[in-house]
Amino acid sequence: MTVSTSLRRDAAFAVGLAVVATVWTWAAAPYLQQERPIDVQGFAMMVGAALVLTIRRQWPLLALAVTATLTSVYLVVGYPYGPIMVAFLVAVYTVARYLPLRRALSSCAAALAVLLVHVFTNDAALPGLLGVIPGSAWVVVPCAVGVSVRARREYAERTRAEALRQQILDERLRVAQEVHDVVGHGLAAIKMQADVALHLLAKKPEQAEAALDAISRTSTEALDELRATLAVVRRTDVESPRAPTPGLGRIEDLRQRMSEAGLVVEVDVTGRRRRLPPAADLAAYRVVQESLTNVLRHGRTKVATVRIGYETGGVTLAISNPADAVRAREDGLGIPGMRQRVTSLGGEFSAGRSSRGFFEVRATIPLAEEIPYDEEIPYDEETSEAGETSHAGATSDAGEYPSGDHTTTGDRS
C-alpha cells in the first residue's frame, strides 16, 4: 500500500469517526450523567482527536501525543466518557502496531500517564486504584492487540522469506543436479570415445574418425542441454534456442550415445507408452541416464539392461548390470541425486545388489495426474509396441540378464 493510498484511507476513517462521534454524543447527551454538559469546546476536542488520526501511520507518535492530550483535557474538565476514547484507543493501537516494541511500550506508558491525570483531578472519576485500573485498560488492551498483530505479521513475513529462500536453494540444487547429469554423462561418453580414437588412430584411422565424430555429436548434445539448463538461471527475456526437453521419449538417443561410447544397452519397454507429466518424465530420464553413466564410468564390463514399465498409476524403472561391473558411490551427486529426484515426486528409489548377482537401480515414479492413453507420443522406429526390446553395442560375455515377465524381439547385434 502506497503512502497516498494509506493517507486517503486514514483520512476517510478519521472523518467518519469524527462524524459518528459527534452525532452519537449529541444524541446521547440528554441521557448521560455528566459533571459538565457537552458544549462546543467539548465537540471541538472530540473532532480534533478523531481528525488527527489522518496522520496516524505517517507520524504515529504525533497522532498519539495529540490524541492523548485532547482526551486527557476532555476528561479533566469534566466531560463524560464517550467516542473520544475510541480515537485514543486507535492511536495507541497504531503505535503498538507500527513502532519497534521498546519504543512502542515507552510511548504507550507515557500516554497512559497523561490519560490518568483526570483520575486525580476530576471529582466524578473513581478514586485511587478503582479509577486507575479501568483507565489503564484503554491503553493496555489496544497496545497488546497492536503488538500481537505486528508479531504475527512479522512471523508471516519471515515465513514467506524463508519459503522463498528455500525455493531458491531447491532451484540451485535442481540446477546443480541437472548440470551434474548433463556434464557427467557427456564427459564420460567423450572420454570413452576419445580412448577408442587414440587406440585406433595409428592402425585404423577410419574407425578413429568415427569415434571423433561421435565425440563431436555427444559434446554438441551435452552443450545444448547445458545451455538449456543454464537459461533457466539466467531468466533472460530473449528466447534462446533450446535442446529438446529430456524425457523417456529420448531413451533411444541415449541408448545410441551409450552404444557409440562402448556400452551394451538393452532397453525393454512394457505397458502402453503415453505422455508423462514433465517433472516425472525428466526425473525418469535422468535416473536412466545417470545409472548408465555410472556403468560407463566405473564398470569393468560395459553392459546394462534398462526396463521401463508403464503402469496405470505411474512408471517403473529398473537399470541393472553385472554386480562386479560397477562401483556405486553414495558420496557424490549420482545415487543421492537420483534418490532425491524420485522421492521429491512421492516415488520410491533403491540401489544395490540384487539376489541374482546384479547391481540394480530401481525407481517407481507415481503420476500426479492421469493423462489419457490416446495422448501417446511416437517412439523410435527401433522400439515398437509394448513388450519389445531394442539392443545396442557389441556382444558381451558378461552373462545372462535378469529375467522378467516381458516379451523381447530382435537379436543382440
XYZ file of N, CA and C in Angstrom, residues 116-254:
417
model
N -4.343 9.244 32.737
C -4.779 9.029 34.120
C -4.767 10.300 34.969
N -4.380 11.415 34.401
C -4.396 12.672 35.156
C -5.806 12.977 35.660
N -6.810 12.668 34.829
C -8.180 13.017 35.222
C -8.662 12.218 36.433
N -8.027 11.063 36.677
C -8.442 10.256 37.830
C -8.176 11.005 39.137
N -7.131 11.814 39.157
C -6.746 12.507 40.391
C -7.234 13.967 40.433
N -7.811 14.453 39.341
C -8.270 15.852 39.309
C -9.770 15.990 39.140
N -10.409 14.974 38.642
C -11.851 15.041 38.384
C -12.595 14.359 39.525
N -13.442 15.088 40.193
C -14.179 14.522 41.329
C -15.164 13.450 40.901
N -15.562 13.479 39.616
C -16.526 12.481 39.151
C -15.864 11.143 38.859
N -14.544 11.126 38.759
C -13.844 9.875 38.454
C -13.750 9.006 39.693
N -13.593 7.702 39.471
C -13.424 6.771 40.583
C -12.105 7.066 41.276
N -12.068 7.009 42.591
C -10.843 7.349 43.328
C -9.804 6.223 43.301
N -8.512 6.597 43.358
C -7.413 5.645 43.528
C -7.367 4.570 42.461
N -7.090 3.331 42.965
C -6.944 2.211 42.040
C -8.229 1.897 41.303
N -9.359 2.224 41.890
C -10.628 1.963 41.212
C -10.741 2.763 39.922
N -10.039 3.876 39.843
C -10.023 4.661 38.612
C -8.845 4.328 37.717
N -7.721 3.911 38.339
C -6.525 3.600 37.556
C -6.722 2.335 36.720
N -7.323 1.306 37.314
C -7.450 0.013 36.614
C -8.280 0.132 35.339
N -9.517 0.647 35.391
C -10.260 0.772 34.125
C -9.637 1.770 33.165
N -9.014 2.830 33.694
C -8.343 3.780 32.808
C -7.169 3.147 32.093
N -6.445 2.252 32.788
C -5.292 1.573 32.175
C -5.720 0.635 31.048
N -6.942 0.104 31.162
C -7.406 -0.825 30.137
C -7.468 -0.167 28.763
N -7.712 1.160 28.720
C -7.774 1.857 27.440
C -6.412 1.922 26.750
N -5.351 1.645 27.485
C -4.010 1.608 26.897
C -3.508 0.179 26.764
N -3.691 -0.622 27.817
C -3.142 -1.980 27.836
C -3.758 -2.846 26.740
N -5.069 -2.794 26.594
C -5.734 -3.675 25.622
C -5.336 -3.346 24.184
N -5.479 -2.092 23.707
C -5.073 -1.827 22.315
C -3.579 -2.007 22.086
N -2.771 -1.728 23.120
C -1.332 -1.941 22.970
C -1.015 -3.419 22.782
N -1.653 -4.274 23.566
C -1.437 -5.720 23.441
C -1.902 -6.223 22.080
N -3.046 -5.731 21.625
C -3.547 -6.146 20.319
C -2.594 -5.705 19.207
N -2.120 -4.458 19.266
C -1.197 -3.965 18.248
C 0.099 -4.738 18.213
N 0.654 -5.040 19.394
C 1.903 -5.805 19.445
C 1.705 -7.207 18.883
N 0.590 -7.848 19.227
C 0.338 -9.202 18.731
C 0.135 -9.223 17.221
N -0.572 -8.220 16.692
C -0.756 -8.152 15.244
C 0.582 -7.952 14.539
N 1.410 -7.056 15.082
C 2.725 -6.827 14.479
C 3.575 -8.089 14.532
N 3.549 -8.777 15.681
C 4.348 -10.009 15.802
C 3.860 -11.072 14.830
N 2.541 -11.189 14.663
C 2.014 -12.194 13.744
C 2.403 -11.882 12.301
N 2.324 -10.612 11.918
C 2.679 -10.252 10.544
C 4.176 -10.373 10.307
N 4.977 -10.056 11.304
C 6.421 -10.246 11.152
C 6.753 -11.718 10.997
N 6.043 -12.558 11.752
C 6.254 -14.000 11.615
C 5.851 -14.474 10.226
N 4.718 -13.958 9.728
C 4.287 -14.337 8.379
C 5.296 -13.890 7.343
N 5.868 -12.695 7.500
C 6.882 -12.206 6.563
C 8.146 -13.057 6.620
N 8.539 -13.432 7.855
C 9.714 -14.305 7.976
C 9.452 -15.657 7.336
N 8.224 -16.158 7.511
C 7.882 -17.447 6.919
C 7.927 -17.379 5.402
N 7.376 -16.289 4.845
C 7.423 -16.130 3.389
C 8.863 -15.994 2.897
N 9.669 -15.231 3.635
C 11.067 -15.063 3.240
C 11.821 -16.393 3.294
N 11.539 -17.181 4.333
C 12.186 -18.489 4.454
C 11.739 -19.425 3.346
N 10.436 -19.367 3.019
C 9.941 -20.199 1.924
C 10.589 -19.798 0.603
N 10.740 -18.485 0.381
C 11.391 -18.016 -0.835
C 12.848 -18.447 -0.871
N 13.530 -18.329 0.282
C 14.927 -18.754 0.342
C 15.050 -20.258 0.063
N 14.102 -21.040 0.609
C 14.134 -22.478 0.370
C 13.878 -22.797 -1.088
N 12.970 -22.043 -1.726
C 12.726 -22.246 -3.152
C 13.980 -21.954 -3.966
N 14.694 -20.898 -3.587
C 15.934 -20.565 -4.294
C 16.971 -21.671 -4.113
N 17.085 -22.176 -2.867
C 18.039 -23.262 -2.618
C 17.647 -24.522 -3.379
N 16.340 -24.834 -3.411
C 15.884 -26.004 -4.158
C 16.170 -25.847 -5.643
N 15.970 -24.632 -6.154
C 16.250 -24.392 -7.567
C 17.738 -24.537 -7.859
N 18.576 -24.046 -6.940
C 20.023 -24.192 -7.138
C 20.419 -25.665 -7.119
N 19.817 -26.425 -6.186
C 20.118 -27.852 -6.129
C 19.658 -28.551 -7.400
N 18.466 -28.165 -7.887
C 17.963 -28.777 -9.113
C 18.897 -28.490 -10.284
N 19.340 -27.231 -10.393
C 20.247 -26.869 -11.485
C 21.577 -27.606 -11.333
N 22.057 -27.715 -10.088
C 23.317 -28.444 -9.862
C 23.188 -29.903 -10.283
N 22.031 -30.515 -9.972
C 21.819 -31.898 -10.383
C 21.737 -32.015 -11.897
N 21.046 -31.058 -12.522
C 20.945 -31.091 -13.982
C 22.333 -30.957 -14.612
N 23.118 -29.992 -14.114
C 24.462 -29.793 -14.664
C 25.318 -31.033 -14.433
N 25.203 -31.619 -13.242
C 25.965 -32.840 -12.949
C 25.591 -33.953 -13.910
N 24.278 -34.148 -14.123
C 23.843 -35.228 -15.000
C 24.276 -34.990 -16.440
N 24.095 -33.747 -16.926
C 24.436 -33.453 -18.315
C 25.935 -33.543 -18.544
N 26.703 -32.845 -17.702
C 28.158 -32.805 -17.888
C 28.787 -34.166 -17.592
N 28.329 -34.800 -16.498
C 28.898 -36.105 -16.159
C 28.669 -37.132 -17.243
N 27.435 -37.178 -17.746
C 27.141 -38.134 -18.822
C 27.946 -37.809 -20.080
N 27.975 -36.526 -20.472
C 28.689 -36.154 -21.678
C 30.181 -36.427 -21.595
N 30.793 -36.064 -20.474
C 32.235 -36.265 -20.331
C 32.600 -37.744 -20.271
N 31.753 -38.546 -19.609
C 32.033 -39.980 -19.547
C 32.017 -40.602 -20.942
N 31.005 -40.236 -21.749
C 30.932 -40.761 -23.106
C 32.089 -40.243 -23.957
N 32.400 -38.965 -23.815
C 33.504 -38.388 -24.593
C 34.831 -39.048 -24.240
N 35.071 -39.289 -22.949
C 36.322 -39.926 -22.531
C 36.455 -41.322 -23.142
N 35.360 -42.090 -23.078
C 35.413 -43.438 -23.623
C 35.671 -43.401 -25.125
N 35.000 -42.499 -25.838
C 35.193 -42.400 -27.277
C 36.598 -41.892 -27.612
N 37.119 -40.988 -26.809
C 38.474 -40.492 -27.038
C 39.502 -41.602 -26.852
N 39.298 -42.448 -25.834
C 40.210 -43.578 -25.631
C 40.193 -44.516 -26.835
N 38.984 -44.749 -27.371
C 38.876 -45.606 -28.562
C 39.603 -44.972 -29.736
N 39.413 -43.662 -29.921
C 40.063 -42.976 -31.040
C 41.580 -43.042 -30.930
N 42.121 -42.831 -29.723
C 43.568 -42.910 -29.531
C 44.089 -44.310 -29.819
N 43.303 -45.312 -29.431
C 43.725 -46.691 -29.623
C 43.745 -47.069 -31.104
N 42.796 -46.515 -31.878
C 42.666 -46.905 -33.277
C 43.335 -45.940 -34.237
N 43.843 -44.828 -33.753
C 44.337 -43.783 -34.639
C 45.449 -44.272 -35.560
N 46.389 -45.029 -35.034
C 47.535 -45.453 -35.831
C 47.191 -46.600 -36.780
N 46.394 -47.564 -36.303
C 46.145 -48.776 -37.087
C 44.895 -48.658 -37.959
N 43.815 -48.074 -37.441
C 42.558 -47.981 -38.181
C 42.035 -46.546 -38.116
N 42.640 -45.670 -38.887
C 42.252 -44.253 -38.786
C 40.795 -43.998 -39.149
N 40.220 -44.838 -40.035
C 38.826 -44.609 -40.398
C 37.891 -44.855 -39.214
N 38.194 -45.841 -38.372
C 37.392 -46.066 -37.177
C 37.649 -44.992 -36.133
N 38.883 -44.506 -36.060
C 39.188 -43.400 -35.151
C 38.404 -42.153 -35.553
N 38.248 -41.958 -36.880
C 37.459 -40.814 -37.340
C 36.001 -40.934 -36.900
N 35.469 -42.160 -36.934
C 34.089 -42.373 -36.478
C 33.950 -42.063 -34.990
N 34.951 -42.444 -34.211
C 34.909 -42.146 -32.777
C 34.979 -40.645 -32.532
N 35.822 -39.951 -33.317
C 35.903 -38.497 -33.165
C 34.591 -37.823 -33.572
N 33.934 -38.369 -34.577
C 32.633 -37.835 -34.983
C 31.608 -38.034 -33.865
N 31.663 -39.183 -33.199
C 30.759 -39.434 -32.068
C 31.045 -38.464 -30.931
N 32.323 -38.148 -30.715
C 32.680 -37.161 -29.690
C 32.057 -35.815 -30.017
N 32.131 -35.430 -31.292
C 31.561 -34.147 -31.703
C 30.061 -34.105 -31.453
N 29.348 -35.172 -31.818
C 27.899 -35.203 -31.617
C 27.542 -35.199 -30.133
N 28.276 -35.992 -29.352
C 27.986 -36.072 -27.923
C 28.221 -34.733 -27.235
N 29.336 -34.083 -27.577
C 29.630 -32.790 -26.952
C 28.605 -31.740 -27.363
N 28.150 -31.774 -28.614
C 27.141 -30.817 -29.073
C 25.838 -30.999 -28.303
N 25.401 -32.252 -28.158
C 24.159 -32.525 -27.421
C 24.296 -32.114 -25.958
N 25.454 -32.408 -25.356
C 25.654 -32.040 -23.954
C 25.643 -30.526 -23.778
N 26.283 -29.812 -24.713
C 26.288 -28.352 -24.628
C 24.888 -27.777 -24.812
N 24.101 -28.367 -25.706
C 22.724 -27.895 -25.898
C 21.902 -28.071 -24.627
N 22.030 -29.224 -23.988
C 21.295 -29.469 -22.747
C 21.782 -28.544 -21.637
N 23.111 -28.345 -21.570
C 23.658 -27.457 -20.547
C 23.188 -26.022 -20.779
N 23.163 -25.586 -22.026
C 22.701 -24.233 -22.338
C 21.223 -24.069 -21.956
N 20.426 -25.084 -22.222
C 19.009 -25.015 -21.862
C 18.822 -24.971 -20.349
N 19.652 -25.708 -19.619
C 19.548 -25.705 -18.153
C 19.945 -24.353 -17.580
N 21.060 -23.806 -18.066
C 21.525 -22.527 -17.547
C 20.634 -21.366 -17.973
N 19.876 -21.531 -19.052
C 18.960 -20.463 -19.475
C 17.895 -20.216 -18.425
N 17.533 -21.259 -17.677
C 16.555 -21.106 -16.599
C 17.111 -20.206 -15.507
N 18.418 -20.311 -15.249
C 19.039 -19.496 -14.212
C 19.178 -18.051 -14.664
N 19.516 -17.862 -15.931
C 19.707 -16.503 -16.428
C 18.410 -15.715 -16.487
N 17.275 -16.410 -16.745
C 15.967 -15.746 -16.803
C 15.969 -14.615 -17.822
N 16.563 -14.851 -18.959
C 16.609 -13.807 -19.973
C 15.266 -13.680 -20.646
N 14.957 -12.462 -21.118
C 13.713 -12.230 -21.831
C 13.783 -12.727 -23.262
N 15.023 -12.837 -23.788
C 15.185 -13.286 -25.165
C 15.217 -14.804 -25.188
N 14.365 -15.378 -26.004
C 14.316 -16.825 -26.102
C 15.528 -17.317 -26.878
N 16.315 -18.151 -26.244
C 17.466 -18.727 -26.915
C 17.108 -20.122 -27.403
N 17.772 -20.604 -28.472
C 17.494 -21.956 -28.948
C 17.759 -22.960 -27.839
N 16.801 -23.853 -27.664
C 16.941 -24.811 -26.581
C 16.880 -26.224 -27.137
N 17.605 -27.110 -26.468
C 17.558 -28.507 -26.852
C 16.212 -29.089 -26.454
N 15.776 -30.184 -27.122
C 14.526 -30.817 -26.708
C 14.581 -31.216 -25.243
N 13.476 -31.083 -24.559
C 13.443 -31.417 -23.138
C 13.691 -32.902 -22.957
N 14.671 -33.292 -22.132
C 14.929 -34.722 -21.935
C 13.720 -35.425 -21.343
N 13.473 -36.627 -21.810
C 12.362 -37.430 -21.314
C 12.506 -38.845 -21.833
N 11.582 -39.702 -21.437
C 11.675 -41.097 -21.860
C 11.514 -41.244 -23.369
N 10.957 -40.248 -24.029
C 10.869 -40.298 -25.479
C 12.224 -40.227 -26.164
N 13.263 -39.852 -25.419
C 14.610 -39.750 -25.984
C 15.524 -40.884 -25.504
N 14.930 -41.932 -24.974
C 15.731 -43.058 -24.492
C 16.547 -43.667 -25.621
N 15.966 -43.730 -26.814
C 16.702 -44.324 -27.923
C 17.943 -43.503 -28.268
N 17.829 -42.166 -28.195
C 19.013 -41.329 -28.419
C 20.077 -41.605 -27.358
N 19.637 -41.747 -26.117
C 20.569 -42.052 -25.031
C 21.226 -43.400 -25.256
